[in-house]
Every structure is written in C-alpha cells, then in structure tokens.
Short mmCIF file of C-alpha atoms in Angstrom, two decimals:
data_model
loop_
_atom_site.label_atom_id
_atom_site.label_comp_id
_atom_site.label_asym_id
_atom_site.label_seq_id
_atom_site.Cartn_x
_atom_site.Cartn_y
_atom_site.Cartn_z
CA UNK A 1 28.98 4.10 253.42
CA UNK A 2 29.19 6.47 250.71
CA UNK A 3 28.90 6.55 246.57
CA UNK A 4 26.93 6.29 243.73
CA UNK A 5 22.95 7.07 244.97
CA UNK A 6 21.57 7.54 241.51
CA UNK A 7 22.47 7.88 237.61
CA UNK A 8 21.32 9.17 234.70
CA UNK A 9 22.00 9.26 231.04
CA UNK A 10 21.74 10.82 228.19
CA UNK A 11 21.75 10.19 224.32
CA UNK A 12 21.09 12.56 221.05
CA UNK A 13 18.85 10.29 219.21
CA UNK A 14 20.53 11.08 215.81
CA UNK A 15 23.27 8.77 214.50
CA UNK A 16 25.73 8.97 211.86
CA UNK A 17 27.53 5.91 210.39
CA UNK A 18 31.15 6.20 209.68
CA UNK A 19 30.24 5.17 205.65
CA UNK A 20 28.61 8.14 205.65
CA UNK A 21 31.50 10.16 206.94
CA UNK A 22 34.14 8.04 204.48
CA UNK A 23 31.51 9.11 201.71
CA UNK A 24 32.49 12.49 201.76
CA UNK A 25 36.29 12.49 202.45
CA UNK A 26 36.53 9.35 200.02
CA UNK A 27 37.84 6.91 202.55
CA UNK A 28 37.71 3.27 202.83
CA UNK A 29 34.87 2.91 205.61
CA UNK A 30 35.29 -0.82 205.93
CA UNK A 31 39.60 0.35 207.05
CA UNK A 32 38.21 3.02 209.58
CA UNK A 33 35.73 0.41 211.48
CA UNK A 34 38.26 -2.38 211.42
CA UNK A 35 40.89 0.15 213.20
CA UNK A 36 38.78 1.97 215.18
CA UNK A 37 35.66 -0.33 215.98
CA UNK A 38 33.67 2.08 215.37
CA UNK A 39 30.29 1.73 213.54
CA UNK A 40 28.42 5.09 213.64
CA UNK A 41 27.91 7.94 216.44
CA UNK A 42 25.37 10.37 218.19
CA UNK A 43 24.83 13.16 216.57
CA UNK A 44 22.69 16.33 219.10
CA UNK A 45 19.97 17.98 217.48
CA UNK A 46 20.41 21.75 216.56
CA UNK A 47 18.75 23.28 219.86
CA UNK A 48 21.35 20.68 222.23
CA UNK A 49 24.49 21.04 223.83
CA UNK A 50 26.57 20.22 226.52
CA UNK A 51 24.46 22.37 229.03
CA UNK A 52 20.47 20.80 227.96
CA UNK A 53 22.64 17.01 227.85
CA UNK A 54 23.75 17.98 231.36
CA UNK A 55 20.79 18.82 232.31
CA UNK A 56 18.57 15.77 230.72
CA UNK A 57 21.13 13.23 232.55
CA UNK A 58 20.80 15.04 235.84
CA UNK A 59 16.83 15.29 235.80
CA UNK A 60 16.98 11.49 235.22
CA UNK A 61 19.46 10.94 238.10
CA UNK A 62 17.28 12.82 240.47
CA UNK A 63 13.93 11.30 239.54
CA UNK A 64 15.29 7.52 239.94
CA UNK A 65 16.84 8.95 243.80
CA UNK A 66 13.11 10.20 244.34
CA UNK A 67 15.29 13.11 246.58
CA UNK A 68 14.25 16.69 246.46
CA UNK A 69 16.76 18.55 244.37
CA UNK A 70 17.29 21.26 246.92
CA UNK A 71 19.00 18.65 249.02
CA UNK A 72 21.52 18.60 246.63
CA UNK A 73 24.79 20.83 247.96
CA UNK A 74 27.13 20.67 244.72
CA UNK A 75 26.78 20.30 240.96
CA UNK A 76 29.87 20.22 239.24
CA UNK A 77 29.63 20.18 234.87
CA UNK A 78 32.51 18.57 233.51
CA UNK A 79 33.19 18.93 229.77
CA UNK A 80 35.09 20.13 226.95
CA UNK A 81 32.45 21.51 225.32
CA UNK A 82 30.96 23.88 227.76
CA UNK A 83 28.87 26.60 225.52
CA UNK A 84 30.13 29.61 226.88
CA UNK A 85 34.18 30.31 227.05
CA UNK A 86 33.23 32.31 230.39
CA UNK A 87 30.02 31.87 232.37
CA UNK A 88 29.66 28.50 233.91
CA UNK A 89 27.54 25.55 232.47
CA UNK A 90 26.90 24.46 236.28
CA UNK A 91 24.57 27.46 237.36
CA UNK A 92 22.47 26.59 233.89
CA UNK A 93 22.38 23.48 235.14
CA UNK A 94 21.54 24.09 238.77
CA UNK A 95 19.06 26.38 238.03
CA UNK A 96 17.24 23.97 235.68
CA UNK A 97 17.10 21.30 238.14
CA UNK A 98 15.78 23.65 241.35
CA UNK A 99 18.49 22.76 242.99
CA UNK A 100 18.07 26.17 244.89
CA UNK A 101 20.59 28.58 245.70
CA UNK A 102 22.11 27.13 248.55
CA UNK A 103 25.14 25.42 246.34
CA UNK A 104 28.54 24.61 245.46
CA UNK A 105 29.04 24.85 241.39
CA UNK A 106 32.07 25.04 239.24
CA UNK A 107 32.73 23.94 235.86
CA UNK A 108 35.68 21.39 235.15
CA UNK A 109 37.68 20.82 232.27
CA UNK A 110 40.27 18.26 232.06
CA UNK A 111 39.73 16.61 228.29
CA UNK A 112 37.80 13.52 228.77
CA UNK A 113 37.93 12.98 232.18
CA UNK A 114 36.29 16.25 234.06
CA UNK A 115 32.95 14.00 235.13
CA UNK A 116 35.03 11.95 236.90
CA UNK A 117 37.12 14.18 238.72
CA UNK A 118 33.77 15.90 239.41
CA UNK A 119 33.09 12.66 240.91
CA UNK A 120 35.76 12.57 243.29
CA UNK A 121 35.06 16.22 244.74
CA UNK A 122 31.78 15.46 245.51
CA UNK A 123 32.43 12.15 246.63
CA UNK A 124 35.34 14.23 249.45
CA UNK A 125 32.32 16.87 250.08
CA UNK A 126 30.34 14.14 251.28
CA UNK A 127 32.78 12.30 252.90
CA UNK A 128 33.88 15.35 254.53
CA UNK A 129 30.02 16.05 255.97
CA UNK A 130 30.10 19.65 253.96
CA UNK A 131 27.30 18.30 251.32
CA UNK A 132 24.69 15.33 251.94
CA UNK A 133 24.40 15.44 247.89
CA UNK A 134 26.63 16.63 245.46
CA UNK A 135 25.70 16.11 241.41
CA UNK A 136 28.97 14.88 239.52
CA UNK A 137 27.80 15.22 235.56
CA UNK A 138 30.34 14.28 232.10
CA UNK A 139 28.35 15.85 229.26
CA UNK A 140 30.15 16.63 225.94
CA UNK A 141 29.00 17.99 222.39
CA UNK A 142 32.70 16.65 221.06
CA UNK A 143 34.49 18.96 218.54
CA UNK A 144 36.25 17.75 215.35
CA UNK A 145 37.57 19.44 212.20
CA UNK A 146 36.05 17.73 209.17
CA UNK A 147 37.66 15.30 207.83
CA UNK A 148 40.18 14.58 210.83
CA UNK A 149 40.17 10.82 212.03
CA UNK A 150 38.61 12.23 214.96
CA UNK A 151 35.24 12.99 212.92
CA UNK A 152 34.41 9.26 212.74
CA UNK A 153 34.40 8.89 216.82
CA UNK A 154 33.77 12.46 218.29
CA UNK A 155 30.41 12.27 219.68
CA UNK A 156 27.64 13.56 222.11
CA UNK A 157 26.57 12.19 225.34
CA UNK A 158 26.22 12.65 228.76
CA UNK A 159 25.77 10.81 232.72
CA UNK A 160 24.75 12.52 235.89
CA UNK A 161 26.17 10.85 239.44
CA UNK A 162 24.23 11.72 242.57
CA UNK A 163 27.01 11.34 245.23
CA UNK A 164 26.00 10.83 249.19
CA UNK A 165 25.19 8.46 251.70
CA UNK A 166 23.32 5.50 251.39
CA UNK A 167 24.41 3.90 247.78
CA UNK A 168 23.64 1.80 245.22
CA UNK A 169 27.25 1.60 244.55
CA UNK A 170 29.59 2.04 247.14
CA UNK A 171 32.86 4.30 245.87
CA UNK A 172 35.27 1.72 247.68
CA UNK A 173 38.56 3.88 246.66
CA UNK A 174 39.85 6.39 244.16
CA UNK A 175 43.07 6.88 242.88
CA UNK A 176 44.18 9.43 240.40
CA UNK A 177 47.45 8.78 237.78
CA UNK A 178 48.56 12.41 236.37
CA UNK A 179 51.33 13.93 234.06
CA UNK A 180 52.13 16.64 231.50
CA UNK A 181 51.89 14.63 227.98
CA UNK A 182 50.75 16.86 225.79
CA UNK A 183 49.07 14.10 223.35
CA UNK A 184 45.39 16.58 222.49
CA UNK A 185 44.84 20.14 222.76
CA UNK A 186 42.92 23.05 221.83
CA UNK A 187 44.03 26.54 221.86
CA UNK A 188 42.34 29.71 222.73
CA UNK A 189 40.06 30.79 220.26
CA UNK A 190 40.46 27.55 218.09
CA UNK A 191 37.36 25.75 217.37
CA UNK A 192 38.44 22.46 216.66
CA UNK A 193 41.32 20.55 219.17
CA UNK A 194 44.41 19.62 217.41
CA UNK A 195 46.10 15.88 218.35
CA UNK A 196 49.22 14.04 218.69
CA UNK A 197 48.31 11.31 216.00
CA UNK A 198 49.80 8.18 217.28
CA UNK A 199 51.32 9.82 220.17
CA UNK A 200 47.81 10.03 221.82
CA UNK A 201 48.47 5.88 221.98
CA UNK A 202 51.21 4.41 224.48
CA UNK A 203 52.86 7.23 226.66
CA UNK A 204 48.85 8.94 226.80
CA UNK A 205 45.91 6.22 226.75
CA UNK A 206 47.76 3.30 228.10
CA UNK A 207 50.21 4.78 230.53
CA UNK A 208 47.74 6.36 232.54
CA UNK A 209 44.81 4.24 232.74
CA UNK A 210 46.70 1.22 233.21
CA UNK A 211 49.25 3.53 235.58
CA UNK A 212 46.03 4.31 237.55
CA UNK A 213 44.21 1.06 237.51
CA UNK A 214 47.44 -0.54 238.52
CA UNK A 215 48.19 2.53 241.29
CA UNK A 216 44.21 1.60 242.95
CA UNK A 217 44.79 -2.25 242.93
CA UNK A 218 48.14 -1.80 245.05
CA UNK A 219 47.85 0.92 247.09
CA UNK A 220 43.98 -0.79 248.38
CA UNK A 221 45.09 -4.22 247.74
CA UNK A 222 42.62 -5.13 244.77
CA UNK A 223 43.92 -7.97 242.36
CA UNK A 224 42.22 -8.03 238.82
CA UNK A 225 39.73 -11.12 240.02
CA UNK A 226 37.84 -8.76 242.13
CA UNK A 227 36.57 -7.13 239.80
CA UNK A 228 33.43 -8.14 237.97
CA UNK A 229 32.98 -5.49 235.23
CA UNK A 230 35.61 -3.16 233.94
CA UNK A 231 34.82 0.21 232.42
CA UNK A 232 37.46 2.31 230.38
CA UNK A 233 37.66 5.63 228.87
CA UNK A 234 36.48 4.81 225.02
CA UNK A 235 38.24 7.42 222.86
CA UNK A 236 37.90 3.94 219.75
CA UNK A 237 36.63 0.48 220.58
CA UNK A 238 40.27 -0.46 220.01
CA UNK A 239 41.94 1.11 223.07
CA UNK A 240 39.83 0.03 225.98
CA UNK A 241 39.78 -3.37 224.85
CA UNK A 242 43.84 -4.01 224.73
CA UNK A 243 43.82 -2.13 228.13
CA UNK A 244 41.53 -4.77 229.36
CA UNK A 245 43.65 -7.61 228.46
CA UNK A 246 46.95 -5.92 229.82
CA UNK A 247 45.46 -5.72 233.26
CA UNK A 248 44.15 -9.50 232.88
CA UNK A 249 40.44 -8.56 231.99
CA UNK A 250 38.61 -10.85 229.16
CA UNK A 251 36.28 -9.46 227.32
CA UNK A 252 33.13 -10.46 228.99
CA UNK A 253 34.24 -8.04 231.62
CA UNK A 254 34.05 -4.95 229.60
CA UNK A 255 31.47 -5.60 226.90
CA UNK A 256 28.15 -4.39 228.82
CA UNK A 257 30.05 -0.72 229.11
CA UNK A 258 31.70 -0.84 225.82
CA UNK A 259 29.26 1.54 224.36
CA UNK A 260 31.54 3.13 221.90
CA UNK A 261 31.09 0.77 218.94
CA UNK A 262 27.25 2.04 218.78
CA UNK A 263 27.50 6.08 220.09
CA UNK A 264 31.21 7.02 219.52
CA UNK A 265 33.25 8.54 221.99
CA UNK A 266 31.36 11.33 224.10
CA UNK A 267 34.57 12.71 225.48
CA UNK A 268 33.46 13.58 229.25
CA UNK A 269 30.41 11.43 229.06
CA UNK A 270 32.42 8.46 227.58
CA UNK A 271 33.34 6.55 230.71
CA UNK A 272 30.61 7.32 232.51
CA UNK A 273 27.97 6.20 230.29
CA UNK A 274 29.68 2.79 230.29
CA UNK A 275 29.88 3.18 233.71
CA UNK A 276 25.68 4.06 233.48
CA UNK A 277 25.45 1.27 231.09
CA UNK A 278 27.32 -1.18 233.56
CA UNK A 279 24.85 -0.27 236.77
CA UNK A 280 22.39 -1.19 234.28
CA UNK A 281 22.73 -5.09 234.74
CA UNK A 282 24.97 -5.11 237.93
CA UNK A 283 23.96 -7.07 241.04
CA UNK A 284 24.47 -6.76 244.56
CA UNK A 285 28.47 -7.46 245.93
CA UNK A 286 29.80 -7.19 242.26
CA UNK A 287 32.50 -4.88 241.68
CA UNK A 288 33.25 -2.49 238.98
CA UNK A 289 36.12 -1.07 238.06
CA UNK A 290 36.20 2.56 236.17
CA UNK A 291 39.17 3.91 234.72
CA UNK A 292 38.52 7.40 232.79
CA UNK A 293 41.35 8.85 230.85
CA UNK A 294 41.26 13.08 229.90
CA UNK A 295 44.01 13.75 227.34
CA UNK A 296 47.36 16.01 229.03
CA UNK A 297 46.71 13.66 230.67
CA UNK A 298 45.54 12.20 233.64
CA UNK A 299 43.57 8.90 234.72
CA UNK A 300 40.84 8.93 237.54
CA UNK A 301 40.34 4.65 239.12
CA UNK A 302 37.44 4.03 241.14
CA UNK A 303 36.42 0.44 242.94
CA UNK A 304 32.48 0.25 242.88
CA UNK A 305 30.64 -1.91 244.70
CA UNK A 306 27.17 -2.71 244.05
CA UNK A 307 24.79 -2.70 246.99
CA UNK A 308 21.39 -4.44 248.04
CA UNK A 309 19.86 -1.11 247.38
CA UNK A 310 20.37 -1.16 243.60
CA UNK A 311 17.47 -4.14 243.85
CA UNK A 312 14.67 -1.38 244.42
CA UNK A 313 16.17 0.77 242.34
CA UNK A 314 14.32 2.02 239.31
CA UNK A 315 16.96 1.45 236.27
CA UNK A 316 14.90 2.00 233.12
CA UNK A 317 14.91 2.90 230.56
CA UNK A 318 18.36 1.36 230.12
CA UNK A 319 21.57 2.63 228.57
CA UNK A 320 21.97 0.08 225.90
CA UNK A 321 17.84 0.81 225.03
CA UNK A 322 18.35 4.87 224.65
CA UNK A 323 21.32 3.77 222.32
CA UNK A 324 18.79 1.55 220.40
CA UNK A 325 16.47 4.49 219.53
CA UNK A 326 17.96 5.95 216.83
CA UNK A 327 17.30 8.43 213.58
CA UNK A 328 19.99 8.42 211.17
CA UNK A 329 21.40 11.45 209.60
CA UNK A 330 23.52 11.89 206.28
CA UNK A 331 26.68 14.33 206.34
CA UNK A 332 24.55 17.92 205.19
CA UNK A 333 22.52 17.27 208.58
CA UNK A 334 25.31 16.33 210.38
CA UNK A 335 26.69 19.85 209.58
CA UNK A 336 23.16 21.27 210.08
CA UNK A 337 23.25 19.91 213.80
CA UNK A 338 26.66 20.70 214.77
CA UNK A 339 26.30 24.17 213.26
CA UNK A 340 28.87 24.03 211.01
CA UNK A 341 26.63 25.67 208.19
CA UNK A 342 24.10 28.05 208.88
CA UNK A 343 21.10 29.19 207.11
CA UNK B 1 17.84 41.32 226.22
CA UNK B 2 19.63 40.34 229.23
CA UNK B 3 17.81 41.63 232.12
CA UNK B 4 14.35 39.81 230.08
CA UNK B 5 15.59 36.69 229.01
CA UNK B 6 16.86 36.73 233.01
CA UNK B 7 13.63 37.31 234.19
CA UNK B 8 12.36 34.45 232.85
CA UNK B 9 14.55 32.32 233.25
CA UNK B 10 12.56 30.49 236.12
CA UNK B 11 9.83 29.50 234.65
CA UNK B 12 11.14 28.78 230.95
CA UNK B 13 13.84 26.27 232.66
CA UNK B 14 11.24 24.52 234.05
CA UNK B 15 7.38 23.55 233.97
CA UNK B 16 6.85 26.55 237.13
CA UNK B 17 3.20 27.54 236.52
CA UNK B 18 0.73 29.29 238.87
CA UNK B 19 -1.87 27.59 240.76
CA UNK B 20 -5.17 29.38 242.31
CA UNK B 21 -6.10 27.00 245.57
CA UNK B 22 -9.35 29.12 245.00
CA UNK B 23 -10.83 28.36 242.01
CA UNK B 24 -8.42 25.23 241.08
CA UNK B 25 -7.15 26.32 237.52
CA UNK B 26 -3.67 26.28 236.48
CA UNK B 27 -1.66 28.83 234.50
CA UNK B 28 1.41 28.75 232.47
CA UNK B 29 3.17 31.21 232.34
CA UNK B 30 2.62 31.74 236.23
CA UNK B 31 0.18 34.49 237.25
CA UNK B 32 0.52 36.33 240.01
CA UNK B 33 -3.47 37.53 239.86
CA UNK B 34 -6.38 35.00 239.42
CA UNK B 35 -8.19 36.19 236.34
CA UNK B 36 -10.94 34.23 237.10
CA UNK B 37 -11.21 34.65 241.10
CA UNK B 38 -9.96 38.28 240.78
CA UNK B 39 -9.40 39.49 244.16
CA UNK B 40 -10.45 36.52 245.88
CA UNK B 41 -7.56 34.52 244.52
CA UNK B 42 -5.20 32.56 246.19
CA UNK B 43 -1.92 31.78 243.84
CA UNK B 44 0.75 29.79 244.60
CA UNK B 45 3.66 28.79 242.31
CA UNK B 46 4.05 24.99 241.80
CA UNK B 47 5.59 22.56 239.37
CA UNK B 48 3.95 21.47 236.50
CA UNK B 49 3.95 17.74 235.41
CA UNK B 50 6.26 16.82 233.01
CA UNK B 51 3.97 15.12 230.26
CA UNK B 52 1.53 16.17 228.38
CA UNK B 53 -1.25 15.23 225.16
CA UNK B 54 -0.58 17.67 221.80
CA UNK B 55 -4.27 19.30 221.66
CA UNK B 56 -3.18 21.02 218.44
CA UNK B 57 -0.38 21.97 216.20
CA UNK B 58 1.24 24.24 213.32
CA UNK B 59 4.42 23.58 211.79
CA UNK B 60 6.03 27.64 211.03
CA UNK B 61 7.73 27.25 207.66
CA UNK B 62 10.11 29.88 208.07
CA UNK B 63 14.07 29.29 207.07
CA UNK B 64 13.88 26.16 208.61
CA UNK B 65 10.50 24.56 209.86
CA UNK B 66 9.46 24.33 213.27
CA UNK B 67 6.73 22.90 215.17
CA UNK B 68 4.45 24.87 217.74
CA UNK B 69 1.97 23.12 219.74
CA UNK B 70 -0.88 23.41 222.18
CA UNK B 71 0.38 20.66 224.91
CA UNK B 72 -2.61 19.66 227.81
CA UNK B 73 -0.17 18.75 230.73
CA UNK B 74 -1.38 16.01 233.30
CA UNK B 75 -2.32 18.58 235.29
CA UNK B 76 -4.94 20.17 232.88
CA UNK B 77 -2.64 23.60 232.25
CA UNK B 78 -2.32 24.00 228.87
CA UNK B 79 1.15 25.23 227.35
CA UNK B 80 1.77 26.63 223.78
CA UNK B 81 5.91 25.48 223.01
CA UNK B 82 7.87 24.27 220.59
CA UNK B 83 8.16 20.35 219.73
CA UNK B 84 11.40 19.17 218.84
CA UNK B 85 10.20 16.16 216.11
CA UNK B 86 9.92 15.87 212.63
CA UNK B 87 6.93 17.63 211.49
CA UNK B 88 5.72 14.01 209.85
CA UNK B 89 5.81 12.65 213.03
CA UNK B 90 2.79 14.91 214.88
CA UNK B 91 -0.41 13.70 215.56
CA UNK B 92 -3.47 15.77 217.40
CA UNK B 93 -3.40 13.75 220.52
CA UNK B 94 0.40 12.26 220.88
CA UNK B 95 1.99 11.95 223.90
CA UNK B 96 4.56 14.74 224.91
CA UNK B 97 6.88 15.00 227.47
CA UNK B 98 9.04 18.20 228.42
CA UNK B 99 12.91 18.78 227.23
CA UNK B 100 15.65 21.27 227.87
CA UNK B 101 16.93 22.62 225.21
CA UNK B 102 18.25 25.92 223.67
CA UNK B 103 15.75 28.40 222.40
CA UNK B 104 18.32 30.96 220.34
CA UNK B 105 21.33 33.16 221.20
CA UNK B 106 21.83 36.77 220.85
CA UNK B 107 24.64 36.51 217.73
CA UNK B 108 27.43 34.91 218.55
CA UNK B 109 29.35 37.28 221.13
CA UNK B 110 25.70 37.25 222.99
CA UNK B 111 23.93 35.09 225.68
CA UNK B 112 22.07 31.92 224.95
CA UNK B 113 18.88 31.40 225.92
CA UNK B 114 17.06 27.93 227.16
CA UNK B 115 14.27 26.74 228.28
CA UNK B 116 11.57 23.99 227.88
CA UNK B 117 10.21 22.28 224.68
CA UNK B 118 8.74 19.35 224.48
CA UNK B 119 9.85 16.17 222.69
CA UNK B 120 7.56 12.65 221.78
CA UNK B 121 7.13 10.55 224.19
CA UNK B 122 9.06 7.12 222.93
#
C-alpha cells in the first residue's frame, strides 16, 4: 500500500483584508467578497519566500513521520514563484532538511498545480521501488500587479507530502486531465502574470477539474458517494464551490478544505493545504477526493483513503489553527513584504 | 561572496553545531578544535535542538529595525541570530524556536543567501 505518510503546512502569519486592498484602488470591498468569497489573505514576511515556505512545510512533514530525512530519495518544489529564474528551489530545500546527497530533485512549474504533479512522480518512484521516500511540496509567494483583481486573492502558502509505503492515506488512483488553454500566463522577464479575465472560468477551471474528477471516477469506477471530503483547487471561494455541486458534492463535503475564504489562494500550495486541512479531521476508511487545477491548463485527481495509521498520527497544530494566528497588515506593509518598495 | 556564503551553507541552514564528547560543551558555529580540552578534544558535529530561551536582546535601528538575540538552545549552546518579531513583542526569557528564512541577496542579478533565525514560540 502506498501514499500519503506525512504532511505539513505552512502559513505567513500576516493577513491582509480585501477592504484594505479596495481602500487604495477605491473599490467597493463589500462587491469583491460577495464575487469572490474572499475575506482577506496571507501576506510572507520580508525575509520569506517560496524556498524558506518549502522548507517550513517539509520540516513539519518529516517531524510528524518521525523518519530520518536521509531516507528520503526525492524532493520535488513545485511553484510559480521559485526565487531564482535558474538554480533550483529543490537543492535549497534538500539541503535544509539533511536530506543528504543521495537524491532525486527537480523543480516543477505548471501554474497552480506543480505540488501535485510532484505528487504523482514520487508517488510512481515509490511505486516503482526506485525511492522508499520521495518529498512532493506546493509552496507559492503568488505574484499580482497592483490593483489587478488578482491582488485581492494572490497569496502565500505552502504543504509538504512525504510519499512511500505504509500510509496514512492511501493514493488509491490518479488521473491527470490536460490541454493547451491559454487562460494565465507570465512571460519571460515579466514580473507580474497576465490573465484571460473571464476566460480563466468555463473552458479553464471547470473543464479540467471536473474533466479530471469525472476521468478518475470512470476509468476506477468511483461514483460521487464514495467520497467523503472533496478538495478543489481554490483560485476564489466561488469556483470550487459550483464545481462541487456539478459533480453532486454538498457543501459539507468541501468546507473543512475550503481554506480560501480565510488565506487566499496560494497558487501551488492552494489544493494542498485544503488537502492538509482535510487530513486534519479525517478518519480511518473515509475517502477524499483532490482535484488541483494549474492554469494552461491541466487538472491532477487523486482518490485518498484514510488509514488506521492516521489514529497515532501526530496532527497538530492544525491547518485551520495556523490560519487562526494572524497579524494584520495595511497596504504600505503589504508592499514592504512583497518587496514592491524598497528602502 | 559565493565560494563563503557556500561554505556555510551547512551549518546556517540548519542548527549543525559542534559537540566535544570530552569535556561536554556545545558550540555554534561548529568547531573543529576544543578550546577548552585543547588537544585532548574529541568533536563531533551534531544537530542542535530546535528551541531555545532569549537570554538577551538588542533591536539594530538601522534603515529598518531588526532584532538580534542571545538564544540558550535546549541543549545549553548558546546562539547569537536574528529574531523575526516585532521588537514590542521581546522579552528576556521568551521562548524561541528556529526558522528558515532569507538572510540578504547579493543585488538583484546575485545569489540569495538563507539560513536560520529564530521566530516566538506561539
């Protein structure tokens, strides 16, 4: 049996609240929550970025497996925000952790869906017998020009998956729903990405998660009732909850992950901090299904299940309490933090 | 800067201090000579605990103000770093516990250098 062996997460304790943002771009805040159901988002400090998140998810996911990290035989970064154009996040990372030298590593970029594709390599490297670990990590300092609708969600996050034998949650199946749709982009040398506007709605978002959640249920013969919890990529609190209901899914299903509402969307880190969020509560036998989307687009399904081992398995602190421990900044921080304005 | 900041990179990642099975006392950076057992010595490199009590403190009021701390790990090694809290928030005595974070970058065309700092301990 082979899957999840450990998590962890991680949160920037700053927030910012999306009346701060309408403040200075002298927007109706009350119109931006009610369409995107979003309230505020994590903001990193000025000394963090994708690389120390990465890292501060990973150390967590290692001390919960009580496993020494040179056992681990892959670590794989994905994000969108890795800090250097050229020269991998992953050997940062790696080196960090002691995970040795003895090591597959690559950084992976596919919008916001590179943790979970590093998920499924390590998750074949283990099934294949080449690893006995391999470290799948979504960590993301999100980009977004100011005063773009983006600003109110684009956040910072991250989650660390130890794959092997032996799980907590068992990765049942995978199935993967890809395409060229160009609906978000950033260009060389650009620093902020540049988006389709409603485009990045029905033939992006929706056709491929629910093209991929649909494409795991029939090709391994799930049915929506299996599944216990459902986790979706959370680019606004809007999306993920209609592609709930068009697969049959009620609310209650996808509430514990819905962490958007309270952090924002942490591009590669979005999913799988619901996902985090989710093991949080879940009990043995239930099943969980993730569906992360990255934007150009492609959609990465998984069927969890949750094994007896998750019972002895140290879980706090919790998701939903990191997101609870909060410092608020206004917008001349904000800019501080993301460097946008420099002393 | 490349070859220095890469020579350090081991021990500024990470809590990886020096330990003397001879005399018992840690050190941070890691030694590779005893200064107290000389050449009776025995050092071995080891991992430090990752929490800590701040002994004492200065906040640097430079461009932007920073903490810098003397942190008593677990362990007994003590460890000068930064603390990444508002400078309201330290108290002689608080609980620390160790965070990766970036330390500066050689302009912007130039590496980036991390290591450890330490953050409160919620």
């Amino acid at each position: 049996m082979m899957g999840i062996v450990s998590y962890g997460s991680y949160i920037p304790k700053f927030r910012i609240k999306v009346e701060e943002i309408a403040r200075v771009w002298g927007e109706d805040a009350k119109k931006i929550k009610g369409g995107l159901g979003v309230y505020e988002k994590s903001v990193p400090d000025v000394d963090e970025d994708a690389a120390t998140i990465a890292v501060e998810a990973a150390r967590e996911a290692i001390k919960r497996a009580k496993i020494n990290p040179e056992d681990i035989g892959a670590v794989f970064v994905g994000s969108e925000s890795h800090p250097y154009a050229v020269k991998p996040t992953a050997t940062i990372v790696g080196e960090a952790l002691g995970v040795g030298n003895d090591y597959y590593a690559a950084d992976l970029e596919f919008a916001c869906k590179a943790g979970t594709a590093g998920m499924q390599i390590c998750y074949s490297m283990v099934k294949s017998g080449i690893i006995r670990y391999g470290l799948a990590i979504g960590a993301d300092t999100s980009q977004a020009r100011p005063g773009d609708a983006l600003e109110y969600a684009a956040a910072a996050g991250g989650a660390a998956f130890l794959i092997g034998k032996d799980p907590i949650a068992e990765i049942e199946a995978t199935y993967s729903f890809t395409s060229d749709t160009p609906d978000f982009w950033r260009r060389d040398l650009q620093p902020y990405p540049s988006h389709g506007g409603r485009f990045t709605g029905q033939p992006a978002y929706f056709r491929h998660i629910i093209s991929a959640a649909r494409g795991l249920m029939e090709k391994y013969g799930y049915k929506t009732e299996d599944f216990d919890y459902a986790v979706f990529h959370m680019p606004n609190a809007k999306f993920p909850v209609r592609a709930a209901r068009m697969l049959g899914f009620s609310e209650e299903h996808i509430s514990q992950g819905l962490v958007v509402r309270a952090i924002g969307n942490a591009y590669s880190g979005s999913s799988l901090l619901g996902l985090a969020a989710t093991l949080d509560i879940a009990e043995p036998d239930e099943r969980i299904l993730l569906v992360s989307f990255g934007s150009g687009a492609g959609s990465d399904a998984f069927a969890l299940r949750v094994t007896d081992r998750i019972k002895e398995f140290e879980r706090e602190p919790k998701v939903w309490e990191k997101i609870e421990r909060k410092v608020y900044v206004d917008y001349a921080i904000y800019l501080k933090h993301r460097r946008k304005i420099r002393a | 800067m490349v070859p220095r900041s890469w020579r350090k990179i081991k021990y500024r990642y990470d809590l990886r201090g020096s330990y003397c099975e001879n005399c018992g006392n840690y050190h941070y950076p890691p030694r590779n000579f005893c200064p107290t057992c000389r050449r009776r010595g025995k050092v071995i490199e080891t991992l430090f605990p990752e929490e800590g009590r701040v002994v004492s403190y200065t906040v640097v009021r430079e461009k932007e103000p920073y903490i810098v701390a003397l942190i008593e790990l677990d362990n007994g090694a003590r460890v000068l770093s930064q603390v990444c809290c508002d400078p309201s928030e330290m108290k002689i005595g608080m609980r620390v516990r160790k965070a990766f974070r970036r330390y500066g970058e050689d302009n912007e065309d130039g590496i980036i250098h991390y290591g450890t700092k330490f953050v409160p301990v919620n």
